[in-house]
mmCIF file of C-alpha atoms in Angstrom:
data_model
loop_
_atom_site.group_PDB
_atom_site.id
_atom_site.type_symbol
_atom_site.label_atom_id
_atom_site.label_comp_id
_atom_site.label_asym_id
_atom_site.label_seq_id
_atom_site.Cartn_x
_atom_site.Cartn_y
_atom_site.Cartn_z
ATOM 1 C CA ALA A 1489 120.764 159.095 77.458
ATOM 2 C CA GLN A 1490 117.352 159.681 78.915
ATOM 3 C CA THR A 1491 115.853 163.025 79.877
ATOM 4 C CA VAL A 1492 112.792 163.771 81.990
ATOM 5 C CA THR A 1493 111.026 167.130 81.896
ATOM 6 C CA GLN A 1494 108.469 168.505 84.333
ATOM 7 C CA SER A 1495 107.159 171.758 82.924
ATOM 8 C CA GLN A 1496 105.247 172.926 86.001
ATOM 9 C CA PRO A 1497 107.629 174.165 88.719
ATOM 10 C CA GLU A 1498 104.771 174.938 91.110
ATOM 11 C CA MET A 1499 101.098 174.117 91.353
ATOM 12 C CA SER A 1500 98.374 174.617 93.904
ATOM 13 C CA VAL A 1501 94.998 172.975 94.432
ATOM 14 C CA GLN A 1502 92.171 173.317 96.878
ATOM 15 C CA GLU A 1503 91.641 170.507 99.336
ATOM 16 C CA ALA A 1504 89.294 167.793 97.950
ATOM 17 C CA GLU A 1505 89.833 168.877 94.349
ATOM 18 C CA THR A 1506 91.722 167.093 91.571
ATOM 19 C CA VAL A 1507 95.095 168.114 90.172
ATOM 20 C CA THR A 1508 97.222 166.770 87.316
ATOM 21 C CA LEU A 1509 101.015 167.006 87.210
ATOM 22 C CA SER A 1510 102.737 166.733 83.837
ATOM 23 C CA CYS A 1511 105.842 164.809 82.833
ATOM 24 C CA THR A 1512 107.439 164.125 79.480
ATOM 25 C CA TYR A 1513 110.498 162.045 78.776
ATOM 26 C CA ASP A 1514 112.833 161.222 75.950
ATOM 27 C CA THR A 1515 114.376 157.805 75.401
ATOM 28 C CA SER A 1516 115.296 155.361 72.679
ATOM 29 C CA GLU A 1517 114.600 152.418 74.984
ATOM 30 C CA SER A 1518 111.537 150.284 74.357
ATOM 31 C CA ASN A 1519 111.295 148.650 77.758
ATOM 32 C CA TYR A 1520 111.414 150.776 80.865
ATOM 33 C CA TYR A 1521 109.707 151.831 84.070
ATOM 34 C CA LEU A 1522 108.276 155.215 84.999
ATOM 35 C CA PHE A 1523 107.750 156.401 88.549
ATOM 36 C CA TRP A 1524 106.288 159.283 90.497
ATOM 37 C CA TYR A 1525 108.023 159.998 93.794
ATOM 38 C CA LYS A 1526 106.814 162.340 96.539
ATOM 39 C CA GLN A 1527 109.220 164.313 98.748
ATOM 40 C CA PRO A 1528 107.411 166.083 101.617
ATOM 41 C CA PRO A 1529 109.163 169.057 103.214
ATOM 42 C CA SER A 1530 112.212 167.848 105.186
ATOM 43 C CA ARG A 1531 111.171 164.238 104.791
ATOM 44 C CA GLN A 1532 112.412 161.381 102.686
ATOM 45 C CA MET A 1533 111.339 160.499 99.193
ATOM 46 C CA ILE A 1534 108.651 157.861 98.869
ATOM 47 C CA LEU A 1535 107.252 156.076 95.841
ATOM 48 C CA VAL A 1536 103.741 157.132 94.840
ATOM 49 C CA ILE A 1537 103.087 155.041 91.759
ATOM 50 C CA ARG A 1538 104.890 152.925 89.165
ATOM 51 C CA GLN A 1539 104.170 152.105 85.503
ATOM 52 C CA GLU A 1540 105.800 149.432 83.353
ATOM 53 C CA ALA A 1541 106.120 150.624 79.766
ATOM 54 C CA TYR A 1542 104.973 147.329 78.290
ATOM 55 C CA LYS A 1543 101.634 147.587 80.110
ATOM 56 C CA GLN A 1544 98.972 149.511 78.265
ATOM 57 C CA GLN A 1545 96.742 149.821 81.298
ATOM 58 C CA ASN A 1546 97.341 152.950 83.347
ATOM 59 C CA ALA A 1547 98.470 152.332 86.917
ATOM 60 C CA THR A 1548 96.273 153.403 89.822
ATOM 61 C CA GLU A 1549 96.999 153.522 93.530
ATOM 62 C CA ASN A 1550 94.066 154.700 95.632
ATOM 63 C CA ARG A 1551 93.680 158.455 94.922
ATOM 64 C CA PHE A 1552 96.652 158.479 92.545
ATOM 65 C CA SER A 1553 96.489 157.491 88.890
ATOM 66 C CA VAL A 1554 98.594 158.045 85.812
ATOM 67 C CA ASN A 1555 97.913 158.792 82.161
ATOM 68 C CA PHE A 1556 100.666 156.975 80.286
ATOM 69 C CA GLN A 1557 100.940 157.852 76.598
ATOM 70 C CA LYS A 1558 103.878 155.824 75.297
ATOM 71 C CA ALA A 1559 103.894 157.193 71.761
ATOM 72 C CA ALA A 1560 103.805 160.757 73.035
ATOM 73 C CA LYS A 1561 106.319 159.923 75.804
ATOM 74 C CA SER A 1562 104.032 161.492 78.359
ATOM 75 C CA PHE A 1563 103.375 160.341 81.909
ATOM 76 C CA SER A 1564 101.075 162.562 83.965
ATOM 77 C CA LEU A 1565 99.962 162.050 87.562
ATOM 78 C CA LYS A 1566 96.405 162.730 88.667
ATOM 79 C CA ILE A 1567 95.684 163.233 92.347
ATOM 80 C CA SER A 1568 92.007 162.992 93.222
ATOM 81 C CA ASP A 1569 90.401 164.306 96.417
ATOM 82 C CA SER A 1570 93.564 166.225 97.310
ATOM 83 C CA GLN A 1571 94.530 166.210 100.980
ATOM 84 C CA LEU A 1572 96.706 168.588 102.979
ATOM 85 C CA GLY A 1573 99.224 165.769 103.383
ATOM 86 C CA ASP A 1574 99.734 165.706 99.623
ATOM 87 C CA THR A 1575 101.686 168.971 99.895
ATOM 88 C CA ALA A 1576 105.170 168.035 98.679
ATOM 89 C CA MET A 1577 107.632 168.059 95.807
ATOM 90 C CA TYR A 1578 106.703 165.502 93.188
ATOM 91 C CA PHE A 1579 109.344 163.982 90.936
ATOM 92 C CA CYS A 1580 108.803 162.009 87.770
ATOM 93 C CA ALA A 1581 111.531 159.425 87.170
ATOM 94 C CA PHE A 1582 112.619 157.033 84.406
ATOM 95 C CA MET A 1583 114.452 153.734 84.708
ATOM 96 C CA LYS A 1584 115.576 151.378 81.936
ATOM 97 C CA HIS A 1585 114.346 147.836 82.326
ATOM 98 C CA ASP A 1586 117.647 146.118 82.975
ATOM 99 C CA ILE A 1587 117.879 142.915 84.947
ATOM 100 C CA GLY A 1588 121.216 144.150 86.210
ATOM 101 C CA GLY A 1589 119.584 147.111 87.843
ATOM 102 C CA ASN A 1590 119.795 150.711 86.792
ATOM 103 C CA MET A 1591 119.751 154.276 87.918
ATOM 104 C CA LEU A 1592 116.757 156.572 88.105
ATOM 105 C CA THR A 1593 116.721 159.692 85.942
ATOM 106 C CA PHE A 1594 114.602 162.372 87.603
ATOM 107 C CA GLY A 1595 112.807 165.441 86.341
ATOM 108 C CA GLY A 1596 113.250 168.791 88.012
ATOM 109 C CA GLY A 1597 110.175 168.388 90.172
ATOM 110 C CA THR A 1598 106.819 170.094 90.715
ATOM 111 C CA ARG A 1599 106.075 171.732 94.045
ATOM 112 C CA LEU A 1600 102.441 171.036 94.924
ATOM 113 C CA MET A 1601 100.636 173.047 97.581
ATOM 114 C CA VAL A 1602 97.246 171.822 98.785
ATOM 115 C CA LYS A 1603 95.247 174.692 100.269
ATOM 116 C CA PRO A 1604 92.563 174.260 102.937
ATOM 117 C CA ASP B 1304 112.448 150.738 111.748
ATOM 118 C CA THR B 1305 113.903 148.654 108.923
ATOM 119 C CA GLY B 1306 114.101 151.369 106.271
ATOM 120 C CA VAL B 1307 117.193 152.906 104.699
ATOM 121 C CA SER B 1308 119.188 154.942 107.207
ATOM 122 C CA GLN B 1309 121.871 157.549 106.641
ATOM 123 C CA ASP B 1310 124.376 159.108 108.983
ATOM 124 C CA PRO B 1311 124.960 161.931 109.688
ATOM 125 C CA ARG B 1312 121.784 163.771 108.749
ATOM 126 C CA HIS B 1313 123.586 167.090 108.569
ATOM 127 C CA LYS B 1314 127.246 167.956 108.072
ATOM 128 C CA ILE B 1315 128.865 171.377 108.005
ATOM 129 C CA THR B 1316 132.487 171.466 106.917
ATOM 130 C CA LYS B 1317 135.056 173.958 105.799
ATOM 131 C CA ARG B 1318 136.269 174.020 102.235
ATOM 132 C CA GLY B 1319 139.184 171.668 101.731
ATOM 133 C CA GLN B 1320 138.197 169.209 104.461
ATOM 134 C CA ASN B 1321 137.300 165.570 103.840
ATOM 135 C CA VAL B 1322 133.887 164.183 104.763
ATOM 136 C CA THR B 1323 132.438 160.685 104.875
ATOM 137 C CA PHE B 1324 128.788 159.649 104.846
ATOM 138 C CA ARG B 1325 127.312 156.281 105.696
ATOM 139 C CA CYS B 1326 124.264 154.489 104.306
ATOM 140 C CA ASP B 1327 122.655 151.368 105.755
ATOM 141 C CA PRO B 1328 120.248 149.818 103.222
ATOM 142 C CA ILE B 1329 117.238 147.645 103.887
ATOM 143 C CA SER B 1330 118.816 144.405 105.062
ATOM 144 C CA GLU B 1331 117.662 142.071 102.294
ATOM 145 C CA HIS B 1332 118.432 144.523 99.476
ATOM 146 C CA ASN B 1333 121.533 143.748 97.429
ATOM 147 C CA ARG B 1334 121.551 146.952 95.381
ATOM 148 C CA LEU B 1335 122.566 150.321 96.727
ATOM 149 C CA TYR B 1336 122.510 153.677 94.934
ATOM 150 C CA TRP B 1337 123.896 157.136 95.743
ATOM 151 C CA TYR B 1338 122.284 160.308 94.380
ATOM 152 C CA ARG B 1339 122.993 164.020 94.855
ATOM 153 C CA GLN B 1340 120.207 166.581 95.091
ATOM 154 C CA THR B 1341 120.851 170.325 94.972
ATOM 155 C CA LEU B 1342 118.258 172.766 96.249
ATOM 156 C CA GLY B 1343 115.118 172.843 94.149
ATOM 157 C CA GLN B 1344 116.327 170.170 91.725
ATOM 158 C CA GLY B 1345 115.693 166.502 91.171
ATOM 159 C CA PRO B 1346 118.226 163.946 92.408
ATOM 160 C CA GLU B 1347 121.128 163.055 90.096
ATOM 161 C CA PHE B 1348 122.686 159.610 89.996
ATOM 162 C CA LEU B 1349 126.217 159.254 91.346
ATOM 163 C CA THR B 1350 127.012 155.552 91.657
ATOM 164 C CA TYR B 1351 125.547 152.103 92.178
ATOM 165 C CA PHE B 1352 126.549 148.835 93.861
ATOM 166 C CA GLN B 1353 125.323 145.317 93.490
ATOM 167 C CA ASN B 1354 126.516 143.515 96.611
ATOM 168 C CA GLU B 1355 130.100 144.752 97.077
ATOM 169 C CA ALA B 1356 130.757 145.471 93.386
ATOM 170 C CA GLN B 1357 130.563 149.080 92.183
ATOM 171 C CA LEU B 1358 128.947 148.617 88.777
ATOM 172 C CA GLU B 1359 128.345 152.125 87.492
ATOM 173 C CA LYS B 1360 129.638 155.623 88.151
ATOM 174 C CA SER B 1361 128.325 158.928 86.856
ATOM 175 C CA ARG B 1362 130.623 161.496 85.306
ATOM 176 C CA LEU B 1363 129.475 163.693 88.202
ATOM 177 C CA LEU B 1364 131.626 161.506 90.435
ATOM 178 C CA SER B 1365 134.948 163.322 90.139
ATOM 179 C CA ASP B 1366 138.199 161.844 91.438
ATOM 180 C CA ARG B 1367 137.536 163.614 94.751
ATOM 181 C CA PHE B 1368 134.606 161.268 95.359
ATOM 182 C CA SER B 1369 134.933 157.627 96.336
ATOM 183 C CA ALA B 1370 132.328 155.116 97.408
ATOM 184 C CA GLU B 1371 132.671 151.688 98.951
ATOM 185 C CA ARG B 1372 130.463 148.847 100.044
ATOM 186 C CA PRO B 1373 133.023 146.505 101.561
ATOM 187 C CA LYS B 1374 130.876 143.576 102.667
ATOM 188 C CA GLY B 1375 127.845 144.168 100.516
ATOM 189 C CA SER B 1376 125.967 145.693 103.423
ATOM 190 C CA PHE B 1377 126.461 149.351 104.404
ATOM 191 C CA SER B 1378 128.135 151.842 102.077
ATOM 192 C CA THR B 1379 130.273 154.926 102.578
ATOM 193 C CA LEU B 1380 130.659 157.951 100.329
ATOM 194 C CA GLU B 1381 133.765 160.056 100.878
ATOM 195 C CA ILE B 1382 134.413 163.494 99.443
ATOM 196 C CA GLN B 1383 137.992 164.719 99.620
ATOM 197 C CA ARG B 1384 139.040 168.380 99.513
ATOM 198 C CA THR B 1385 135.454 169.599 99.640
ATOM 199 C CA GLU B 1386 134.414 172.583 97.542
ATOM 200 C CA GLN B 1387 131.446 174.915 97.973
ATOM 201 C CA GLY B 1388 129.864 173.332 94.920
ATOM 202 C CA ASP B 1389 129.666 170.049 96.821
ATOM 203 C CA SER B 1390 126.975 171.527 99.078
ATOM 204 C CA ALA B 1391 123.902 169.381 98.472
ATOM 205 C CA MET B 1392 121.714 166.630 99.878
ATOM 206 C CA TYR B 1393 123.276 163.201 99.387
ATOM 207 C CA LEU B 1394 120.639 160.496 99.076
ATOM 208 C CA CYS B 1395 121.059 156.767 99.382
ATOM 209 C CA ALA B 1396 118.576 154.229 98.035
ATOM 210 C CA SER B 1397 118.403 150.451 97.998
ATOM 211 C CA SER B 1398 116.509 147.853 96.034
ATOM 212 C CA TRP B 1399 116.120 144.132 95.508
ATOM 213 C CA THR B 1400 117.211 142.270 92.387
ATOM 214 C CA SER B 1401 113.868 141.009 91.155
ATOM 215 C CA GLY B 1402 110.501 142.522 90.483
ATOM 216 C CA SER B 1403 110.073 146.182 89.750
ATOM 217 C CA GLN B 1404 113.448 147.115 91.236
ATOM 218 C CA GLU B 1405 111.695 149.822 93.235
ATOM 219 C CA GLN B 1406 114.245 151.964 95.023
ATOM 220 C CA TYR B 1407 113.644 152.891 98.663
ATOM 221 C CA PHE B 1408 115.265 156.126 99.749
ATOM 222 C CA GLY B 1409 116.887 157.158 102.998
ATOM 223 C CA PRO B 1410 116.415 160.579 104.623
ATOM 224 C CA GLY B 1411 119.624 161.950 103.125
ATOM 225 C CA THR B 1412 122.707 163.718 104.450
ATOM 226 C CA ARG B 1413 122.692 167.473 103.956
ATOM 227 C CA LEU B 1414 126.226 168.768 103.366
ATOM 228 C CA THR B 1415 127.095 172.438 103.729
ATOM 229 C CA VAL B 1416 130.591 173.520 102.725
ATOM 230 C CA THR B 1417 131.582 176.942 104.082
#
């Protein structure tokens, strides 16, 4: 079974600054996906960024980038030029690479507050 | 809007009553997932369908819970004899077969059992 751990329950950052959210995971799988999802207050969860484990290059998506360390089983999210709209719960999630489809295993989340 | 929709958005029920939730996935998606999210926690997997076949169920899904996807389109999740511990947000997600299998989430149904 997989586990995902987010060690920072809450974080805050000033608008326009950079913040890094941490995530570690445990798995015996060699091929898998990792995701960061954002859940704004009272709104639905949306995908922020995705990383395939077989790719060495870290994924980037505009102001969002990851630091994927496969050997250390670490997957952190960096948000650059933070905006007020980035205020949300952020969840790290793991999914086995299975052509039949598979469930997401989520961490406990990090509540991020962007301050003006 | 062609995203995942869920109905109702909120449900308040008394302990012991039965409740049913509906999820309409993105139309071309053949996979549908149910998750449960308690306050301040990450979502936990409940069950998963590919077309009309229920392929996986979590041990969280006790015999009071049943899910269906009769024609491979919308899905229903029923909870019988609700308990206070069932109070949570119930999330539905859908995905396509190929590619990254990215799951798109609906807005959820918040259940409160009094």
